[in-house]
Amino acid sequence: MTQFPFGLIALIIVSFLIYFGLAHRVLDRMRLSDKAALGIIVALIIGSFITIPLPFGNIRASINVGGGLIPIALAVYLLSKAGTRKEWGRALVATLITGAVVYYLGSLVMAGLPEPAGRFAVIDAIYLYPLAAGITGYLAGRSRRSAFIAATLGVVLVDVFHFIWLVQNGAVGGTVAIGGAGAFDVTVLAGIMAVLIAEVFGELRERLQGGPESEGRPKELLAGLKKPEANRHDEKAGAEPTPAMEAGDLEVDNKVKERMPFTEEADEKHAKGIDFADITDDITEKRRGE
């Protein structure tokens, strides 16, 4: 009986979640629209059939478009959208930590015995590496974007480590295939796993603490991030609320917005597709630096 690859199953599930609008909040944080996300999934699958050879002397190196190039490009895009230097640096540090953890698993823990599970025959490497990268990426990055960046680039970093090792040891005929399994490669699975873990545990953490972290953030901004119904209880009678900016986005009361000295900046960022939850971090960090 033919078995579907785990990566294909994961992509199908993600596609359904996006199509039925169940991933809207996650995509907002990732700076992606539903159409863009579905387009990326299609590109991952099509790109799986395209492998680009990389000329590096006696070492046979290559990168798969679907399993390597597109995930890397997406991670770089998300990195460029980092709202603050702190988030940018945190994502890079998380990438290094994730790469080190996965490299340790591959070179030490999983080495010594034949595949699929190496020394510890409990879980297949195709599942262990994405799981390890996802968990490490979330713990080190703490946000959905940073988790995806760390997990994706962390796995790619392992291939870079392997390439450097081959060069240093003069391994003639060595092979390095970045994203060699295409859309079903560890790189893709690690990114999906990282976002899933960040969403589940991040949501759970917010619920346990009664909402997003508010310490050190402007009161006006926190008030603006509340649901419109909650804000209207604090306003005088007769205040007319603004219409919803987009379906599924947070509405902001006119009176609340008048109390926000950074209204124009917040609106300008939101018009570019940035959700108010992320604007909170950006503006707060900017204020602290002033």
Short mmCIF file of N, CA and C in Angstrom, two decimals, residues 103-201:
data_model
loop_
_atom_site.label_atom_id
_atom_site.label_comp_id
_atom_site.label_asym_id
_atom_site.label_seq_id
_atom_site.Cartn_x
_atom_site.Cartn_y
_atom_site.Cartn_z
N TYR A 103 22.22 20.30 14.23
CA TYR A 103 23.52 19.74 13.85
C TYR A 103 24.00 18.74 14.89
N TYR A 104 23.78 19.07 16.16
CA TYR A 104 24.17 18.15 17.24
C TYR A 104 23.39 16.84 17.12
N LEU A 105 22.10 16.94 16.84
CA LEU A 105 21.28 15.73 16.69
C LEU A 105 21.78 14.89 15.53
N GLY A 106 22.10 15.56 14.42
CA GLY A 106 22.51 14.82 13.23
C GLY A 106 23.89 14.23 13.31
N SER A 107 24.83 14.95 13.92
CA SER A 107 26.22 14.50 13.92
C SER A 107 26.59 13.65 15.13
N LEU A 108 25.86 13.80 16.23
CA LEU A 108 26.23 13.08 17.45
C LEU A 108 25.15 12.09 17.90
N VAL A 109 23.97 12.61 18.16
CA VAL A 109 22.90 11.76 18.71
C VAL A 109 22.43 10.71 17.72
N MET A 110 22.19 11.14 16.46
CA MET A 110 21.62 10.22 15.48
C MET A 110 22.67 9.42 14.72
N ALA A 111 23.93 9.67 14.97
CA ALA A 111 24.99 8.97 14.25
C ALA A 111 25.31 7.65 14.92
N GLY A 112 25.91 6.76 14.14
CA GLY A 112 26.41 5.52 14.72
C GLY A 112 25.71 4.27 14.27
N LEU A 113 24.43 4.36 13.94
CA LEU A 113 23.67 3.21 13.48
C LEU A 113 22.95 3.56 12.19
N PRO A 114 22.54 2.55 11.42
CA PRO A 114 21.85 2.82 10.16
C PRO A 114 20.56 3.59 10.37
N GLU A 115 20.08 4.18 9.27
CA GLU A 115 18.78 4.85 9.30
C GLU A 115 17.69 3.81 9.56
N PRO A 116 16.48 4.21 9.97
CA PRO A 116 16.01 5.59 9.96
C PRO A 116 16.27 6.36 11.23
N ALA A 117 16.60 5.72 12.35
CA ALA A 117 16.64 6.47 13.60
C ALA A 117 18.00 6.53 14.25
N GLY A 118 19.01 5.99 13.63
CA GLY A 118 20.34 6.10 14.18
C GLY A 118 20.46 5.42 15.53
N ARG A 119 21.14 6.08 16.44
CA ARG A 119 21.45 5.49 17.73
C ARG A 119 20.19 5.23 18.57
N PHE A 120 19.22 6.11 18.46
CA PHE A 120 18.00 5.97 19.24
C PHE A 120 16.84 5.65 18.30
N ALA A 121 16.54 4.37 18.13
CA ALA A 121 15.53 3.94 17.16
C ALA A 121 14.13 4.13 17.72
N VAL A 122 13.75 5.39 17.93
CA VAL A 122 12.44 5.72 18.46
C VAL A 122 11.62 6.51 17.45
N ILE A 123 12.25 7.45 16.79
CA ILE A 123 11.55 8.31 15.85
C ILE A 123 12.41 8.53 14.62
N ASP A 124 11.77 8.53 13.45
CA ASP A 124 12.48 8.72 12.19
C ASP A 124 13.07 10.13 12.14
N ALA A 125 14.25 10.23 11.54
CA ALA A 125 14.93 11.53 11.46
C ALA A 125 14.09 12.57 10.73
N ILE A 126 13.27 12.15 9.76
CA ILE A 126 12.45 13.07 8.99
C ILE A 126 11.43 13.77 9.87
N TYR A 127 11.10 13.15 11.02
CA TYR A 127 10.18 13.77 11.98
C TYR A 127 10.94 14.45 13.12
N LEU A 128 12.06 13.87 13.51
CA LEU A 128 12.80 14.40 14.65
C LEU A 128 13.40 15.77 14.36
N TYR A 129 14.03 15.93 13.20
CA TYR A 129 14.68 17.19 12.88
C TYR A 129 13.69 18.36 12.82
N PRO A 130 12.56 18.23 12.10
CA PRO A 130 11.59 19.34 12.10
C PRO A 130 11.04 19.63 13.49
N LEU A 131 10.80 18.56 14.27
CA LEU A 131 10.28 18.75 15.62
C LEU A 131 11.28 19.51 16.49
N ALA A 132 12.54 19.08 16.41
CA ALA A 132 13.59 19.74 17.19
C ALA A 132 13.77 21.19 16.74
N ALA A 133 13.77 21.40 15.43
CA ALA A 133 13.93 22.76 14.89
C ALA A 133 12.74 23.63 15.27
N GLY A 134 11.53 23.06 15.21
CA GLY A 134 10.34 23.82 15.55
C GLY A 134 10.32 24.24 17.00
N ILE A 135 10.61 23.30 17.90
CA ILE A 135 10.61 23.60 19.34
C ILE A 135 11.70 24.62 19.68
N THR A 136 12.91 24.38 19.15
CA THR A 136 14.02 25.30 19.44
C THR A 136 13.75 26.68 18.86
N GLY A 137 13.21 26.70 17.64
CA GLY A 137 12.90 27.98 17.00
C GLY A 137 11.91 28.79 17.80
N TYR A 138 10.89 28.12 18.36
CA TYR A 138 9.88 28.85 19.15
C TYR A 138 10.46 29.32 20.48
N LEU A 139 11.17 28.43 21.17
CA LEU A 139 11.72 28.79 22.48
C LEU A 139 12.72 29.94 22.37
N ALA A 140 13.49 29.94 21.29
CA ALA A 140 14.49 30.99 21.12
C ALA A 140 13.91 32.25 20.48
N GLY A 141 12.93 32.06 19.58
CA GLY A 141 12.37 33.21 18.87
C GLY A 141 11.17 33.83 19.54
N ARG A 142 10.32 33.02 20.17
CA ARG A 142 9.17 33.43 20.96
C ARG A 142 8.02 34.02 20.14
N SER A 143 8.18 34.27 18.86
CA SER A 143 7.09 34.77 18.03
C SER A 143 6.94 33.86 16.83
N ARG A 144 5.82 33.96 16.14
CA ARG A 144 5.57 33.10 14.97
C ARG A 144 6.59 33.36 13.88
N ARG A 145 6.84 34.63 13.62
CA ARG A 145 7.81 34.97 12.57
C ARG A 145 9.21 34.50 12.92
N SER A 146 9.65 34.82 14.12
CA SER A 146 11.00 34.42 14.53
C SER A 146 11.15 32.91 14.58
N ALA A 147 10.08 32.22 15.00
CA ALA A 147 10.12 30.76 15.05
C ALA A 147 10.28 30.17 13.66
N PHE A 148 9.52 30.70 12.69
CA PHE A 148 9.63 30.20 11.31
C PHE A 148 11.01 30.49 10.75
N ILE A 149 11.49 31.71 10.95
CA ILE A 149 12.82 32.08 10.45
C ILE A 149 13.89 31.18 11.04
N ALA A 150 13.84 30.99 12.36
CA ALA A 150 14.86 30.19 13.04
C ALA A 150 14.83 28.74 12.60
N ALA A 151 13.63 28.17 12.50
CA ALA A 151 13.52 26.76 12.12
C ALA A 151 13.97 26.53 10.69
N THR A 152 13.55 27.40 9.78
CA THR A 152 13.89 27.24 8.36
C THR A 152 15.37 27.48 8.10
N LEU A 153 15.86 28.64 8.50
CA LEU A 153 17.27 28.96 8.26
C LEU A 153 18.19 28.11 9.12
N GLY A 154 17.70 27.66 10.28
CA GLY A 154 18.51 26.79 11.14
C GLY A 154 18.82 25.47 10.47
N VAL A 155 17.81 24.90 9.79
CA VAL A 155 18.02 23.64 9.07
C VAL A 155 18.97 23.86 7.89
N VAL A 156 18.79 24.97 7.18
CA VAL A 156 19.69 25.29 6.06
C VAL A 156 21.11 25.46 6.57
N LEU A 157 21.24 26.05 7.74
CA LEU A 157 22.55 26.27 8.34
C LEU A 157 23.28 24.94 8.59
N VAL A 158 22.51 23.90 8.89
CA VAL A 158 23.11 22.57 9.10
C VAL A 158 23.78 22.09 7.81
N ASP A 159 23.11 22.32 6.67
CA ASP A 159 23.71 21.94 5.38
C ASP A 159 24.98 22.75 5.13
N VAL A 160 24.98 24.00 5.55
CA VAL A 160 26.17 24.84 5.40
C VAL A 160 27.31 24.30 6.27
N PHE A 161 26.97 23.91 7.51
CA PHE A 161 27.97 23.30 8.39
C PHE A 161 28.55 22.04 7.75
N HIS A 162 27.66 21.25 7.15
CA HIS A 162 28.10 20.00 6.52
C HIS A 162 29.03 20.29 5.35
N PHE A 163 28.70 21.31 4.57
CA PHE A 163 29.54 21.69 3.44
C PHE A 163 30.92 22.13 3.92
N ILE A 164 30.96 22.95 4.96
CA ILE A 164 32.25 23.41 5.51
C ILE A 164 33.08 22.23 6.01
N TRP A 165 32.40 21.27 6.63
CA TRP A 165 33.10 20.08 7.13
C TRP A 165 33.71 19.29 5.98
N LEU A 166 32.98 19.14 4.88
CA LEU A 166 33.48 18.42 3.71
C LEU A 166 34.70 19.12 3.12
N VAL A 167 34.65 20.45 3.06
CA VAL A 167 35.77 21.21 2.50
C VAL A 167 37.01 21.09 3.38
N GLN A 168 36.82 21.22 4.69
CA GLN A 168 37.95 21.15 5.62
C GLN A 168 38.61 19.78 5.64
N ASN A 169 37.81 18.74 5.42
CA ASN A 169 38.34 17.38 5.46
C ASN A 169 38.70 16.85 4.08
N GLY A 170 38.59 17.70 3.06
CA GLY A 170 38.95 17.30 1.71
C GLY A 170 38.19 16.10 1.20
N ALA A 171 36.90 16.06 1.51
CA ALA A 171 36.07 14.92 1.11
C ALA A 171 35.70 15.04 -0.37
N VAL A 172 36.48 14.37 -1.22
CA VAL A 172 36.22 14.40 -2.66
C VAL A 172 34.96 13.59 -2.96
N GLY A 173 34.08 14.18 -3.75
CA GLY A 173 32.84 13.48 -4.10
C GLY A 173 31.75 13.61 -3.05
N GLY A 174 31.97 14.46 -2.04
CA GLY A 174 30.94 14.68 -1.02
C GLY A 174 29.71 15.33 -1.62
N THR A 175 28.57 15.14 -0.97
CA THR A 175 27.31 15.66 -1.49
C THR A 175 26.60 16.53 -0.45
N VAL A 176 26.14 17.68 -0.90
CA VAL A 176 25.33 18.57 -0.08
C VAL A 176 24.10 18.96 -0.89
N ALA A 177 22.94 18.57 -0.43
CA ALA A 177 21.69 18.86 -1.14
C ALA A 177 20.77 19.66 -0.22
N ILE A 178 20.68 20.95 -0.45
CA ILE A 178 19.82 21.81 0.36
C ILE A 178 18.38 21.66 -0.11
N GLY A 179 17.52 21.21 0.78
CA GLY A 179 16.12 20.99 0.41
C GLY A 179 15.96 19.90 -0.62
N GLY A 180 16.79 18.87 -0.52
CA GLY A 180 16.82 17.83 -1.54
C GLY A 180 15.52 17.08 -1.74
N ALA A 181 14.67 17.02 -0.72
CA ALA A 181 13.40 16.30 -0.84
C ALA A 181 12.26 17.20 -1.28
N GLY A 182 12.60 18.40 -1.73
CA GLY A 182 11.57 19.31 -2.24
C GLY A 182 10.63 19.79 -1.15
N ALA A 183 9.34 19.87 -1.50
CA ALA A 183 8.33 20.37 -0.56
C ALA A 183 8.18 19.48 0.65
N PHE A 184 8.73 18.27 0.59
CA PHE A 184 8.60 17.33 1.70
C PHE A 184 9.89 17.27 2.52
N ASP A 185 10.78 18.22 2.27
CA ASP A 185 12.07 18.23 2.96
C ASP A 185 11.93 18.73 4.39
N VAL A 186 12.96 18.44 5.18
CA VAL A 186 12.99 18.86 6.59
C VAL A 186 12.86 20.38 6.71
N THR A 187 13.40 21.13 5.75
CA THR A 187 13.34 22.59 5.81
C THR A 187 11.90 23.09 5.84
N VAL A 188 11.07 22.55 4.95
CA VAL A 188 9.66 22.95 4.88
C VAL A 188 8.91 22.50 6.12
N LEU A 189 9.13 21.24 6.51
CA LEU A 189 8.43 20.70 7.68
C LEU A 189 8.82 21.45 8.95
N ALA A 190 10.07 21.85 9.05
CA ALA A 190 10.53 22.58 10.24
C ALA A 190 9.81 23.92 10.36
N GLY A 191 9.64 24.62 9.23
CA GLY A 191 8.93 25.89 9.25
C GLY A 191 7.49 25.74 9.68
N ILE A 192 6.81 24.72 9.13
CA ILE A 192 5.41 24.45 9.49
C ILE A 192 5.31 24.10 10.96
N MET A 193 6.21 23.24 11.42
CA MET A 193 6.18 22.80 12.82
C MET A 193 6.41 23.97 13.77
N ALA A 194 7.33 24.86 13.41
CA ALA A 194 7.65 26.00 14.27
C ALA A 194 6.45 26.93 14.44
N VAL A 195 5.78 27.23 13.33
CA VAL A 195 4.61 28.11 13.39
C VAL A 195 3.48 27.45 14.17
N LEU A 196 3.29 26.15 13.97
CA LEU A 196 2.25 25.42 14.70
C LEU A 196 2.50 25.46 16.20
N ILE A 197 3.73 25.19 16.59
CA ILE A 197 4.09 25.21 18.02
C ILE A 197 3.92 26.62 18.60
N ALA A 198 4.36 27.62 17.83
CA ALA A 198 4.24 29.00 18.30
C ALA A 198 2.78 29.40 18.47
N GLU A 199 1.93 28.96 17.55
CA GLU A 199 0.51 29.30 17.63
C GLU A 199 -0.16 28.62 18.81
N VAL A 200 0.08 27.32 18.97
CA VAL A 200 -0.58 26.57 20.05
C VAL A 200 -0.11 27.04 21.42
N PHE A 201 1.20 27.05 21.63
CA PHE A 201 1.72 27.40 22.94
C PHE A 201 1.64 28.91 23.21
#
